[in-house]
Coordinates of C-alpha atoms and ligand atoms in Angstrom, one line a residue:
M1217 CA 33.1 25.5 -27.2
T1218 CA 34.8 24.0 -30.1
L1219 CA 32.7 24.8 -33.3
P1220 CA 33.1 22.8 -36.9
G1221 CA 34.1 24.4 -39.5
S1222 CA 37.7 26.4 -39.3
P1223 CA 39.9 26.6 -36.6
F1224 CA 40.7 30.2 -37.1
V1225 CA 36.6 30.7 -36.1
A1226 CA 36.5 30.2 -32.8
Y1227 CA 36.2 30.6 -28.8
R1228 CA 39.0 32.6 -26.7
G1229 CA 37.0 32.0 -22.9
P1230 CA 32.9 32.8 -23.8
D1231 CA 34.0 35.3 -26.7
L1232 CA 34.3 34.5 -30.4
F1233 CA 37.5 35.4 -32.2
I1234 CA 37.7 35.4 -36.0
E1235 CA 41.5 34.7 -36.0
D1236 CA 42.5 38.0 -33.6
A1237 CA 39.7 40.2 -33.7
R1238 CA 37.0 39.4 -31.0
A1239 CA 33.5 39.2 -33.0
A1240 CA 31.3 41.8 -30.3
D1241 CA 34.0 44.1 -31.0
L1242 CA 34.0 44.9 -34.9
V1243 CA 29.8 44.6 -34.5
A1244 CA 30.9 47.8 -32.3
R1245 CA 33.1 49.3 -34.3
Y1246 CA 31.7 48.6 -38.0
G1247 CA 27.7 47.6 -37.2
S1248 CA 25.3 45.0 -37.7
P1249 CA 25.1 42.9 -39.6
L1250 CA 28.6 42.0 -40.7
Y1251 CA 30.0 39.5 -42.8
V1252 CA 33.8 38.5 -41.2
Y1253 CA 36.7 36.8 -43.9
S1254 CA 39.3 35.6 -42.0
K1255 CA 41.7 35.2 -44.6
Q1256 CA 44.4 32.6 -42.4
A1257 CA 41.3 29.9 -43.4
M1258 CA 41.0 30.8 -46.7
L1259 CA 45.2 29.8 -47.5
A1260 CA 44.4 27.2 -45.4
A1261 CA 41.6 26.2 -46.7
L1262 CA 43.9 26.3 -50.0
A1263 CA 46.7 24.9 -49.4
P1264 CA 46.1 20.6 -49.9
Y1265 CA 44.8 22.0 -53.0
H1266 CA 48.3 23.2 -54.3
Q1267 CA 49.9 20.5 -52.2
A1268 CA 47.9 17.4 -53.8
L1269 CA 48.6 19.2 -57.5
Q1270 CA 52.5 19.5 -56.4
G1271 CA 54.6 18.6 -59.1
R1272 CA 52.5 17.6 -62.0
P1273 CA 50.4 20.4 -64.5
H1274 CA 47.4 22.0 -63.1
L1275 CA 45.4 25.6 -62.4
V1276 CA 42.9 26.3 -58.9
C1277 CA 40.6 27.8 -60.9
Y1278 CA 38.4 29.8 -57.4
A1279 CA 35.0 29.7 -58.6
V1280 CA 34.1 33.1 -58.4
K1281 CA 30.1 33.3 -57.2
A1282 CA 30.7 31.6 -53.9
N1283 CA 32.1 34.9 -52.5
S1284 CA 33.1 37.9 -55.4
N1285 CA 34.4 40.8 -53.2
L1286 CA 37.6 42.0 -54.1
A1287 CA 39.6 41.5 -51.2
V1288 CA 39.1 37.8 -51.3
L1289 CA 39.8 37.5 -54.9
Q1290 CA 43.1 39.2 -54.7
T1291 CA 44.1 36.8 -51.8
F1292 CA 44.0 34.0 -54.4
A1293 CA 45.5 35.7 -57.0
Q1294 CA 48.0 36.2 -54.9
A1295 CA 48.1 33.2 -53.7
G1296 CA 48.7 32.0 -57.3
C1297 CA 44.7 30.4 -58.2
G1298 CA 43.4 31.4 -61.7
F1299 CA 39.4 31.6 -61.5
D1300 CA 36.1 30.2 -62.6
I1301 CA 33.9 33.3 -63.9
V1302 CA 29.9 32.5 -65.4
S1303 CA 29.4 36.3 -66.2
G1304 CA 30.8 39.3 -67.7
G1305 CA 30.7 41.3 -64.7
E1306 CA 32.7 38.7 -62.7
L1307 CA 35.2 38.7 -65.3
A1308 CA 35.2 42.8 -64.5
R1309 CA 35.7 41.9 -61.2
V1310 CA 38.4 39.0 -61.1
L1311 CA 40.8 41.5 -63.7
A1312 CA 40.1 44.4 -61.1
A1313 CA 41.8 42.4 -58.2
G1314 CA 44.8 41.7 -59.7
G1315 CA 43.5 37.8 -61.7
Q1316 CA 45.5 37.4 -64.8
A1317 CA 43.3 36.8 -67.6
N1318 CA 44.9 33.3 -68.7
K1319 CA 44.0 31.8 -65.8
I1320 CA 40.4 32.5 -66.2
V1321 CA 38.7 30.2 -67.4
F1322 CA 34.8 31.1 -68.5
S1323 CA 31.5 28.3 -67.3
G1324 CA 28.0 29.1 -67.6
V1325 CA 25.1 28.4 -70.0
G1326 CA 24.4 31.6 -70.8
K1327 CA 26.7 33.4 -72.2
T1328 CA 25.9 36.7 -74.2
R1329 CA 27.5 37.9 -77.4
A1330 CA 28.4 40.7 -75.5
E1331 CA 30.1 38.6 -72.6
M1332 CA 32.2 36.2 -75.0
R1333 CA 33.3 39.3 -76.8
L1334 CA 34.8 40.7 -73.9
A1335 CA 36.3 37.7 -72.5
M1336 CA 37.7 37.4 -76.0
E1337 CA 39.7 40.6 -75.6
A1338 CA 41.0 40.3 -72.1
G1339 CA 42.1 36.8 -73.1
V1340 CA 40.8 34.6 -71.0
R1341 CA 41.9 30.9 -70.8
C1342 CA 39.5 28.9 -71.8
F1343 CA 35.6 28.7 -72.4
N1344 CA 33.7 25.8 -70.7
V1345 CA 30.8 25.8 -73.3
E1346 CA 27.6 23.9 -72.8
S1347 CA 25.9 23.8 -76.2
T1348 CA 25.7 23.2 -79.3
A1349 CA 23.9 26.6 -80.1
E1350 CA 26.7 28.3 -77.9
L1351 CA 29.8 26.3 -79.6
D1352 CA 28.4 27.9 -83.1
V1353 CA 28.0 31.6 -81.6
L1354 CA 30.9 32.1 -79.9
S1355 CA 33.0 30.5 -83.4
E1356 CA 30.8 33.8 -84.6
V1357 CA 31.9 36.0 -82.6
A1358 CA 36.1 34.9 -82.3
Q1359 CA 36.2 35.0 -86.2
A1360 CA 35.0 38.7 -85.5
C1361 CA 37.5 39.8 -82.8
G1362 CA 40.0 38.5 -85.3
Q1363 CA 40.7 35.3 -83.0
R1364 CA 40.3 31.4 -81.6
A1365 CA 38.9 30.8 -78.7
R1366 CA 39.8 28.2 -76.8
V1367 CA 37.2 25.8 -75.2
S1368 CA 36.5 23.0 -73.2
L1369 CA 33.1 21.0 -73.5
R1370 CA 31.4 20.5 -70.6
V1371 CA 29.8 17.3 -70.3
N1372 CA 27.2 16.2 -68.3
P1373 CA 27.7 12.8 -66.8
D1374 CA 25.0 12.2 -65.1
V1375 CA 26.3 11.0 -61.7
D1376 CA 24.1 11.6 -58.5
A1377 CA 26.6 14.3 -56.4
G1378 CA 23.9 12.9 -53.4
T1379 CA 23.5 16.5 -52.6
H1380 CA 20.6 19.3 -52.4
P1381 CA 18.2 19.0 -55.9
Y1382 CA 19.4 22.5 -56.3
I1383 CA 22.9 22.5 -55.8
S1384 CA 22.9 19.0 -58.1
T1385 CA 24.2 19.7 -61.9
G1386 CA 25.2 16.0 -63.2
L1387 CA 22.3 14.8 -63.5
K1388 CA 20.2 14.1 -67.3
G1389 CA 17.2 16.3 -66.1
N1390 CA 20.1 19.6 -64.5
K1391 CA 20.5 21.8 -67.4
F1392 CA 23.9 21.7 -67.5
G1393 CA 26.5 20.7 -69.8
I1394 CA 25.9 18.2 -73.1
A1395 CA 24.7 15.1 -72.6
H1396 CA 26.9 12.0 -72.1
E1397 CA 26.1 10.0 -75.2
L1398 CA 26.0 13.9 -77.5
A1399 CA 29.8 14.6 -76.4
V1400 CA 31.9 13.0 -79.2
S1401 CA 29.8 14.5 -82.2
T1402 CA 30.0 18.1 -80.1
Y1403 CA 33.7 17.7 -79.8
K1404 CA 33.8 17.0 -83.4
R1405 CA 31.4 19.7 -84.5
A1406 CA 33.6 22.2 -82.3
A1407 CA 36.4 20.9 -84.3
S1408 CA 35.7 21.1 -87.4
L1409 CA 34.7 25.5 -86.2
P1410 CA 36.9 27.9 -87.8
G1411 CA 36.7 30.0 -84.9
L1412 CA 37.4 27.5 -82.0
D1413 CA 40.5 25.6 -80.4
V1414 CA 39.3 22.8 -78.8
V1415 CA 42.1 22.4 -75.4
G1416 CA 40.0 20.2 -72.8
I1417 CA 37.4 18.5 -71.0
D1418 CA 35.0 19.4 -68.2
C1419 CA 32.9 18.6 -65.4
H1420 CA 31.4 20.2 -62.4
I1421 CA 29.0 17.3 -60.7
G1422 CA 27.0 19.5 -58.1
S1423 CA 27.9 21.5 -54.6
Q1424 CA 28.5 20.2 -50.8
I1425 CA 29.6 17.0 -51.9
T1426 CA 30.5 15.0 -48.8
D1427 CA 31.5 12.0 -50.3
V1428 CA 34.1 10.6 -53.1
L1429 CA 32.4 8.5 -55.2
P1430 CA 30.2 10.9 -57.1
Y1431 CA 33.5 12.7 -58.3
L1432 CA 35.1 8.7 -59.1
D1433 CA 32.3 7.5 -60.7
A1434 CA 32.4 11.3 -62.7
L1435 CA 35.9 10.8 -63.6
D1436 CA 35.7 7.5 -65.4
R1437 CA 32.9 8.3 -67.6
V1438 CA 35.0 11.6 -68.1
L1439 CA 38.2 9.9 -69.5
D1440 CA 35.7 7.4 -71.1
L1441 CA 35.1 10.7 -72.9
V1442 CA 38.1 11.7 -73.4
E1443 CA 39.5 8.3 -74.8
A1444 CA 36.3 8.2 -77.5
I1445 CA 37.1 11.8 -78.5
E1446 CA 41.1 11.2 -79.3
R1447 CA 39.9 8.2 -81.1
E1448 CA 38.1 10.7 -83.3
G1449 CA 40.9 12.6 -83.9
V1450 CA 40.2 15.5 -81.5
T1451 CA 43.1 16.2 -79.0
I1452 CA 42.3 17.1 -75.0
H1453 CA 44.8 19.1 -73.1
H1454 CA 43.4 19.7 -69.9
L1455 CA 41.0 17.4 -67.7
D1456 CA 38.8 20.3 -65.6
L1457 CA 36.9 18.4 -62.8
G1458 CA 34.9 21.9 -61.7
G1459 CA 34.4 22.6 -57.7
G1460 CA 32.0 21.0 -55.1
L1461 CA 34.0 19.7 -52.4
G1462 CA 31.9 20.0 -49.1
I1463 CA 32.5 21.8 -46.1
T1464 CA 30.6 21.2 -42.3
Y1465 CA 28.4 23.2 -41.7
T1466 CA 27.3 20.9 -39.2
D1467 CA 28.4 16.9 -38.6
E1468 CA 29.3 16.5 -42.4
T1469 CA 32.6 14.6 -42.8
P1470 CA 33.9 15.6 -46.3
P1471 CA 37.3 14.4 -47.6
R1472 CA 39.8 16.8 -47.0
A1473 CA 40.7 18.4 -50.3
N1474 CA 44.3 16.7 -50.8
E1475 CA 42.5 13.1 -50.3
L1476 CA 39.8 13.7 -53.0
I1477 CA 42.7 14.9 -55.4
G1478 CA 45.0 12.4 -54.5
L1479 CA 42.3 9.6 -55.1
L1480 CA 41.1 11.3 -58.6
L1481 CA 45.0 11.5 -59.4
A1482 CA 45.2 8.1 -58.9
R1483 CA 42.9 7.3 -61.1
I1484 CA 43.9 9.0 -63.7
D1485 CA 47.5 7.9 -63.9
A1486 CA 45.6 4.2 -63.4
R1487 CA 44.2 4.6 -67.0
G1488 CA 46.9 6.1 -68.3
H1489 CA 46.2 10.4 -68.2
G1490 CA 48.9 11.6 -65.5
H1491 CA 50.8 13.9 -68.9
R1492 CA 47.1 16.0 -68.8
E1493 CA 47.3 19.5 -66.7
V1494 CA 44.2 18.9 -64.2
L1495 CA 42.7 22.3 -63.4
F1496 CA 39.9 22.6 -60.6
E1497 CA 36.7 24.8 -60.1
P1498 CA 36.9 24.7 -55.7
G1499 CA 34.3 27.8 -54.5
R1500 CA 32.8 26.9 -50.9
S1501 CA 35.3 24.3 -49.9
L1502 CA 38.2 27.7 -50.1
V1503 CA 35.7 30.3 -48.4
G1504 CA 32.5 28.2 -46.4
N1505 CA 33.6 27.9 -43.3
A1506 CA 36.0 31.4 -43.2
G1507 CA 33.9 33.5 -42.9
V1508 CA 30.4 33.9 -40.3
L1509 CA 27.5 36.7 -40.5
L1510 CA 27.1 38.6 -37.6
T1511 CA 24.1 39.2 -36.3
E1512 CA 22.4 41.5 -33.6
V1513 CA 18.9 39.8 -31.0
Q1514 CA 16.4 42.8 -31.6
F1515 CA 13.7 41.4 -29.8
L1516 CA 13.0 38.2 -28.1
K1517 CA 9.8 36.8 -28.5
P1518 CA 8.2 33.8 -27.1
G1519 CA 5.6 31.5 -28.0
E1520 CA 2.9 28.8 -27.3
Q1521 CA 4.5 27.0 -29.9
K1522 CA 7.6 29.3 -30.7
N1523 CA 10.3 31.3 -29.8
F1524 CA 11.2 33.6 -31.6
C1525 CA 14.8 35.4 -31.3
V1526 CA 14.5 38.5 -33.7
V1527 CA 17.9 39.5 -35.3
D1528 CA 19.0 41.9 -37.2
A1529 CA 19.9 40.1 -40.9
A1530 CA 17.8 38.6 -42.7
M1531 CA 17.4 36.3 -46.0
N1532 CA 18.2 38.9 -47.9
D1533 CA 21.5 38.8 -46.3
L1534 CA 22.0 34.9 -46.4
M1535 CA 19.9 33.4 -48.1
R1536 CA 20.6 29.7 -47.7
P1537 CA 18.6 28.8 -45.4
A1538 CA 15.4 30.1 -47.1
L1539 CA 16.4 28.6 -50.7
Y1540 CA 17.9 25.3 -49.5
E1541 CA 16.0 25.1 -45.7
A1542 CA 20.1 24.9 -45.3
Y1543 CA 21.6 24.2 -42.1
M1544 CA 23.7 27.0 -40.2
G1545 CA 25.3 27.0 -37.4
I1546 CA 24.4 29.8 -35.0
V1547 CA 26.1 30.7 -31.8
N1548 CA 26.5 34.1 -29.1
T1549 CA 29.7 35.6 -30.0
T1550 CA 29.8 35.8 -25.9
L1551 CA 28.3 32.9 -23.8
R1552 CA 26.6 33.1 -21.3
P1553 CA 26.1 31.2 -17.9
G1554 CA 23.1 29.3 -17.7
S1555 CA 20.3 27.3 -19.3
E1556 CA 19.9 26.9 -23.3
T1557 CA 16.1 27.5 -24.5
V1558 CA 14.9 27.2 -27.8
W1559 CA 14.7 29.0 -30.5
D1560 CA 13.7 30.0 -34.2
V1561 CA 16.4 32.4 -35.4
V1562 CA 14.5 34.8 -38.1
G1563 CA 14.8 38.2 -39.8
P1564 CA 12.9 41.0 -39.6
V1565 CA 11.7 40.7 -43.8
C1566 CA 7.4 40.4 -44.4
E1567 CA 8.4 36.4 -45.5
S1568 CA 7.6 33.2 -43.4
G1569 CA 10.3 31.9 -44.9
D1570 CA 12.4 34.4 -43.6
W1571 CA 14.6 32.6 -41.1
L1572 CA 18.2 31.9 -40.2
G1573 CA 18.4 28.7 -37.8
R1574 CA 15.1 26.9 -36.1
D1575 CA 14.7 25.2 -33.1
R1576 CA 18.4 26.4 -32.0
Q1577 CA 19.5 25.9 -28.8
L1578 CA 21.2 29.2 -27.4
N1579 CA 21.3 31.2 -23.9
V1580 CA 20.0 34.8 -25.6
Q1581 CA 19.7 38.1 -24.3
A1582 CA 18.8 40.8 -26.6
G1583 CA 21.2 43.3 -27.8
D1584 CA 23.9 40.1 -27.8
I1585 CA 25.4 39.7 -30.9
L1586 CA 25.3 36.1 -32.1
A1587 CA 27.1 34.2 -35.6
V1588 CA 25.7 32.7 -38.0
L1589 CA 28.5 30.6 -38.9
S1590 CA 30.1 29.0 -42.2
A1591 CA 28.5 31.6 -44.2
G1592 CA 31.5 32.2 -46.0
A1593 CA 30.9 31.3 -49.3
Y1594 CA 27.1 31.9 -51.1
G1595 CA 25.9 34.7 -48.3
M1596 CA 27.2 37.8 -49.9
T1597 CA 27.0 37.1 -53.0
M1598 CA 23.4 36.2 -53.0
A1599 CA 22.3 39.4 -50.9
S1600 CA 19.5 41.4 -51.9
N1601 CA 17.9 44.9 -51.2
Y1602 CA 14.0 42.8 -50.5
N1603 CA 12.8 45.0 -48.6
T1604 CA 14.8 47.9 -48.7
R1605 CA 17.8 46.6 -46.4
G1606 CA 21.1 48.2 -47.2
R1607 CA 24.1 44.6 -47.7
A1608 CA 25.9 44.5 -44.9
A1609 CA 29.3 45.2 -44.3
E1610 CA 32.4 42.9 -45.1
L1611 CA 35.6 42.3 -43.2
M1612 CA 39.3 41.1 -44.0
I1613 CA 41.1 39.6 -40.8
D1614 CA 44.3 38.9 -40.8
G1615 CA 45.7 38.6 -37.6
S1616 CA 45.4 41.0 -35.7
T1617 CA 44.5 43.5 -39.2
V1618 CA 41.3 44.4 -39.8
H1619 CA 40.7 45.2 -42.6
L1620 CA 36.9 46.9 -44.7
I1621 CA 36.7 45.3 -47.4
R1622 CA 33.1 46.4 -48.9
E1623 CA 31.4 49.5 -47.2
R1624 CA 27.7 49.1 -45.6
E1625 CA 25.5 50.4 -48.3
S1626 CA 23.4 53.2 -47.1
I1627 CA 19.7 54.0 -47.9
S1628 CA 20.1 57.2 -50.4
S1629 CA 22.8 54.6 -52.4
L1630 CA 19.3 51.5 -52.9
F1631 CA 17.3 54.0 -55.0
A1632 CA 20.2 56.1 -56.5
L1633 CA 19.6 54.9 -60.2
E1634 CA 15.7 55.2 -59.4
K1635 CA 13.9 58.3 -60.9
L1636 CA 10.1 60.3 -60.1
I1637 CA 7.7 60.8 -63.1
G1638 CA 6.5 63.4 -64.9
Ligands
LIG361 N1 32.5 25.2 -60.7 C1 30.6 25.3 -61.8 C2 30.4 25.2 -63.2 C3 30.2 25.7 -60.9 O1 28.7 25.5 -61.2 C4 30.1 25.7 -59.2 C5 29.1 26.1 -58.4 O2 27.8 25.8 -58.7 C6 31.8 25.8 -59.0 C7 32.5 25.5 -60.1 C8 32.1 26.0 -57.8 O3 31.1 24.8 -56.4 P1 31.6 24.5 -55.4 O4 31.6 26.0 -54.5 O5 30.6 24.0 -54.5 O6 33.2 23.7 -55.5

């Protein structure tokens, strides 16, 4: 059986392997549910970014929110990446994993003064600023630190990325970025503030984008702005085109990263902007297909209208289906001979929204280990402790080496910060 996604997650005979590790063996040793990532799949996903950008000034800033495990960050830091962060917590993680502060861009619509100060003190490369109010505060904070903050304004190009409304960010109605028509005046203000140095421009139009056209439209709108801003005497050094490239969960056919970047660079060059440094902020496309969530089948509950396959992973482990009705592939890690039945794969959490897959053809029995595919992005980072469920353990596989990169949470740790009264 061939699976969508990464070649590093594949069947050998009836058994699913992540690189050279058999999925069922990993659960036998480390328990369930279990996130497992392939290091080689991550590096293979990064390679086309670097390949397409070779020979020109560039920085690939991995978007930490997609998967922020220290070992994942370490892998990308060692591969030469910078990082796109959205909180003081993500800043601390990147530094703890060996990332360089001068390769960090700090995004996000609601940075606090304390986070700005921490980032200034660490020496981040650039703040991606999303409002006039934020510019004013950042200038004040920078002055108080005796420094100037390097800024890039995140502009909202008002382009429809054609993706789920919750992960579309470049439309007028979204909370993100500075409206296209206000961008030039906001740049003039940024350039006039005493604590700021304008260094770039930035846009991010959404996530799980499977078409190049929204990117090209957004780029054109951004380049129009760069030309207008520079006519006002404000110099733009870098173009940050954000992240958002989609992956294959089922039958999507997103462009390859090198194909997309090739087209974007050709447009940048054709419009006379080839001298500028180019930044990208990919998250999902670097880690999504590299991970699986392994989960054990607890009970089969056939019914009149629906058959339920109850597993021990739930919406608190993997929120994407509950949050966006996202489709994630689900397979048995040991294929059984015989016929399949249609199941809703559901977790034990007390919500009807607690499902991982609906109407799935599976040949399955209690005790089997299922794999939810392409779970490397926005899986563990969105996990919670709802229903007082400890978060899963995480493994990183590198060939036949298995690294435990996060221990399973103990139950006592879940309420260790709580206090009884009286
Ligand atoms: N950059 C910014 C500003 C984002 O908000 C996001 C995700 O929402 C990303 C990059 C990464 O997006 P993706 O994981 O779709 O590549």
